[in-house]
Amino acid sequence: MKKIVSGLMVMFALGQTAQASMEDDPLVTMFLMDRFEVLDNDENTRVWEGSFWIGYDINKLYLYSEGEATSDGLESSQNELVYSRAMAPFWDVQMGLAYDKSDDASKTWVEIAISGLAPYYFETRAALLVNGEGNVGLRLDAEYEALLTQKLILTPSLEADLYTKDDPDMHIGSGISNLEAGLRLRYEFIRELAPLYRYYMGKNIWKYT
């Protein structure tokens, strides 16, 4: 099924230094809600994507969450709690747990991921997941920020989910299960708040026989 949706979103980012001291490596927290949409469809779908982390320069604890809900309730969500350690400039290795929810089903995964800034300033993240049923998943995310002006920013993105087994309860299939390409155009009135317009083409490829 091919889906094309456009909507209006608001990006909100808040950074806070928990210890405003003169320490070389203070404890820092960051909350980033970079996607919160209300789609113009019959289900009044709400979509979110955000993250929170707390930690120091080398070691951090991350919480990621993204999903969809309608007027009937939660449709699906992916949530990850991972320990992150910097292994090189601009690159972190992450380990932890992921929890997926879809309709009345749920799955817990063990996860290891690598996240960082690739050459030419592509922000990338690749996560390898394994659950108790032996299904192995690979989730890939990449995006690039093109500064059209100092405040007007265009962000193309690409996401792909791959699995080794079908799981009809979770609406995932073996091979490339989901693929999504998007464009976000935002205008940063201030660094912490930027209204934006998002356009994406997504394809849920999963099938089960």
PDB file of C-alpha atoms in Angstrom, residues 115-191:
ATOM      1  CA  SER A 115      24.416   6.398  15.984  1.00  0.00           C
ATOM      2  CA  GLY A 116      26.378   9.310  14.634  1.00  0.00           C
ATOM      3  CA  LEU A 117      27.256  11.851  12.006  1.00  0.00           C
ATOM      4  CA  ALA A 118      28.404  10.268   8.739  1.00  0.00           C
ATOM      5  CA  PRO A 119      30.575  12.063   6.146  1.00  0.00           C
ATOM      6  CA  TYR A 120      28.839  15.022   4.475  1.00  0.00           C
ATOM      7  CA  TYR A 121      26.871  15.572   7.721  1.00  0.00           C
ATOM      8  CA  PHE A 122      24.305  12.781   7.317  1.00  0.00           C
ATOM      9  CA  GLU A 123      22.764  11.958  10.705  1.00  0.00           C
ATOM     10  CA  THR A 124      22.439   8.181  10.809  1.00  0.00           C
ATOM     11  CA  ARG A 125      21.324   5.448  13.175  1.00  0.00           C
ATOM     12  CA  ALA A 126      21.330   1.681  12.624  1.00  0.00           C
ATOM     13  CA  ALA A 127      19.775  -0.626  15.223  1.00  0.00           C
ATOM     14  CA  LEU A 128      20.001  -4.424  15.303  1.00  0.00           C
ATOM     15  CA  LEU A 129      17.234  -6.134  17.299  1.00  0.00           C
ATOM     16  CA  VAL A 130      16.581  -9.707  18.427  1.00  0.00           C
ATOM     17  CA  ASN A 131      13.465 -10.975  20.221  1.00  0.00           C
ATOM     18  CA  GLY A 132      12.678 -14.182  22.118  1.00  0.00           C
ATOM     19  CA  GLU A 133      11.095 -15.801  19.049  1.00  0.00           C
ATOM     20  CA  GLY A 134      14.325 -15.592  17.070  1.00  0.00           C
ATOM     21  CA  ASN A 135      13.207 -12.764  14.824  1.00  0.00           C
ATOM     22  CA  VAL A 136      16.030 -10.379  13.935  1.00  0.00           C
ATOM     23  CA  GLY A 137      15.327  -6.813  12.872  1.00  0.00           C
ATOM     24  CA  LEU A 138      17.379  -3.999  11.403  1.00  0.00           C
ATOM     25  CA  ARG A 139      16.128  -0.407  11.582  1.00  0.00           C
ATOM     26  CA  LEU A 140      17.921   2.231   9.545  1.00  0.00           C
ATOM     27  CA  ASP A 141      17.442   6.009   9.751  1.00  0.00           C
ATOM     28  CA  ALA A 142      19.265   8.738   7.857  1.00  0.00           C
ATOM     29  CA  GLU A 143      18.614  12.432   7.362  1.00  0.00           C
ATOM     30  CA  TYR A 144      20.427  15.523   6.164  1.00  0.00           C
ATOM     31  CA  GLU A 145      19.879  19.182   7.037  1.00  0.00           C
ATOM     32  CA  ALA A 146      20.273  21.601   4.123  1.00  0.00           C
ATOM     33  CA  LEU A 147      20.377  25.246   5.202  1.00  0.00           C
ATOM     34  CA  LEU A 148      18.507  27.186   2.525  1.00  0.00           C
ATOM     35  CA  THR A 149      19.020  30.274   4.688  1.00  0.00           C
ATOM     36  CA  GLN A 150      20.171  30.678   8.292  1.00  0.00           C
ATOM     37  CA  LYS A 151      16.595  29.980   9.494  1.00  0.00           C
ATOM     38  CA  LEU A 152      14.938  28.059   6.644  1.00  0.00           C
ATOM     39  CA  ILE A 153      16.053  24.412   6.703  1.00  0.00           C
ATOM     40  CA  LEU A 154      15.129  21.519   4.397  1.00  0.00           C
ATOM     41  CA  THR A 155      15.579  18.008   5.807  1.00  0.00           C
ATOM     42  CA  PRO A 156      15.253  14.963   3.528  1.00  0.00           C
ATOM     43  CA  SER A 157      15.043  11.658   5.413  1.00  0.00           C
ATOM     44  CA  LEU A 158      14.913   7.923   4.739  1.00  0.00           C
ATOM     45  CA  GLU A 159      13.791   5.146   7.095  1.00  0.00           C
ATOM     46  CA  ALA A 160      13.716   1.375   6.516  1.00  0.00           C
ATOM     47  CA  ASP A 161      12.744  -1.592   8.735  1.00  0.00           C
ATOM     48  CA  LEU A 162      13.879  -5.119   7.848  1.00  0.00           C
ATOM     49  CA  TYR A 163      13.155  -8.434   9.597  1.00  0.00           C
ATOM     50  CA  THR A 164      14.036 -12.098   9.166  1.00  0.00           C
ATOM     51  CA  LYS A 165      10.549 -13.458  10.017  1.00  0.00           C
ATOM     52  CA  ASP A 166       6.886 -12.640   9.473  1.00  0.00           C
ATOM     53  CA  ASP A 167       4.942 -11.428  12.488  1.00  0.00           C
ATOM     54  CA  PRO A 168       1.334 -10.679  11.472  1.00  0.00           C
ATOM     55  CA  ASP A 169       0.357  -9.593  14.995  1.00  0.00           C
ATOM     56  CA  MET A 170       2.916  -6.775  14.778  1.00  0.00           C
ATOM     57  CA  HIS A 171       2.198  -6.055  11.072  1.00  0.00           C
ATOM     58  CA  ILE A 172       5.758  -6.823  10.049  1.00  0.00           C
ATOM     59  CA  GLY A 173       7.046  -9.243   7.416  1.00  0.00           C
ATOM     60  CA  SER A 174      10.331 -10.785   6.412  1.00  0.00           C
ATOM     61  CA  GLY A 175      12.618  -8.700   4.216  1.00  0.00           C
ATOM     62  CA  ILE A 176      11.989  -4.982   3.851  1.00  0.00           C
ATOM     63  CA  SER A 177       8.868  -4.527   5.967  1.00  0.00           C
ATOM     64  CA  ASN A 178       8.523  -0.759   5.907  1.00  0.00           C
ATOM     65  CA  LEU A 179      10.093   2.012   3.859  1.00  0.00           C
ATOM     66  CA  GLU A 180       9.557   5.746   4.211  1.00  0.00           C
ATOM     67  CA  ALA A 181      11.077   8.795   2.555  1.00  0.00           C
ATOM     68  CA  GLY A 182      10.243  12.303   3.682  1.00  0.00           C
ATOM     69  CA  LEU A 183      10.964  15.994   3.351  1.00  0.00           C
ATOM     70  CA  ARG A 184      10.650  18.495   6.189  1.00  0.00           C
ATOM     71  CA  LEU A 185      10.831  22.231   5.695  1.00  0.00           C
ATOM     72  CA  ARG A 186      11.095  24.265   8.880  1.00  0.00           C
ATOM     73  CA  TYR A 187      11.658  27.853   9.803  1.00  0.00           C
ATOM     74  CA  GLU A 188      13.477  28.424  13.084  1.00  0.00           C
ATOM     75  CA  PHE A 189      12.025  31.545  14.657  1.00  0.00           C
ATOM     76  CA  ILE A 190      14.182  30.578  17.609  1.00  0.00           C
ATOM     77  CA  ARG A 191      16.425  27.533  18.059  1.00  0.00           C
TER      78      ARG A 191
END
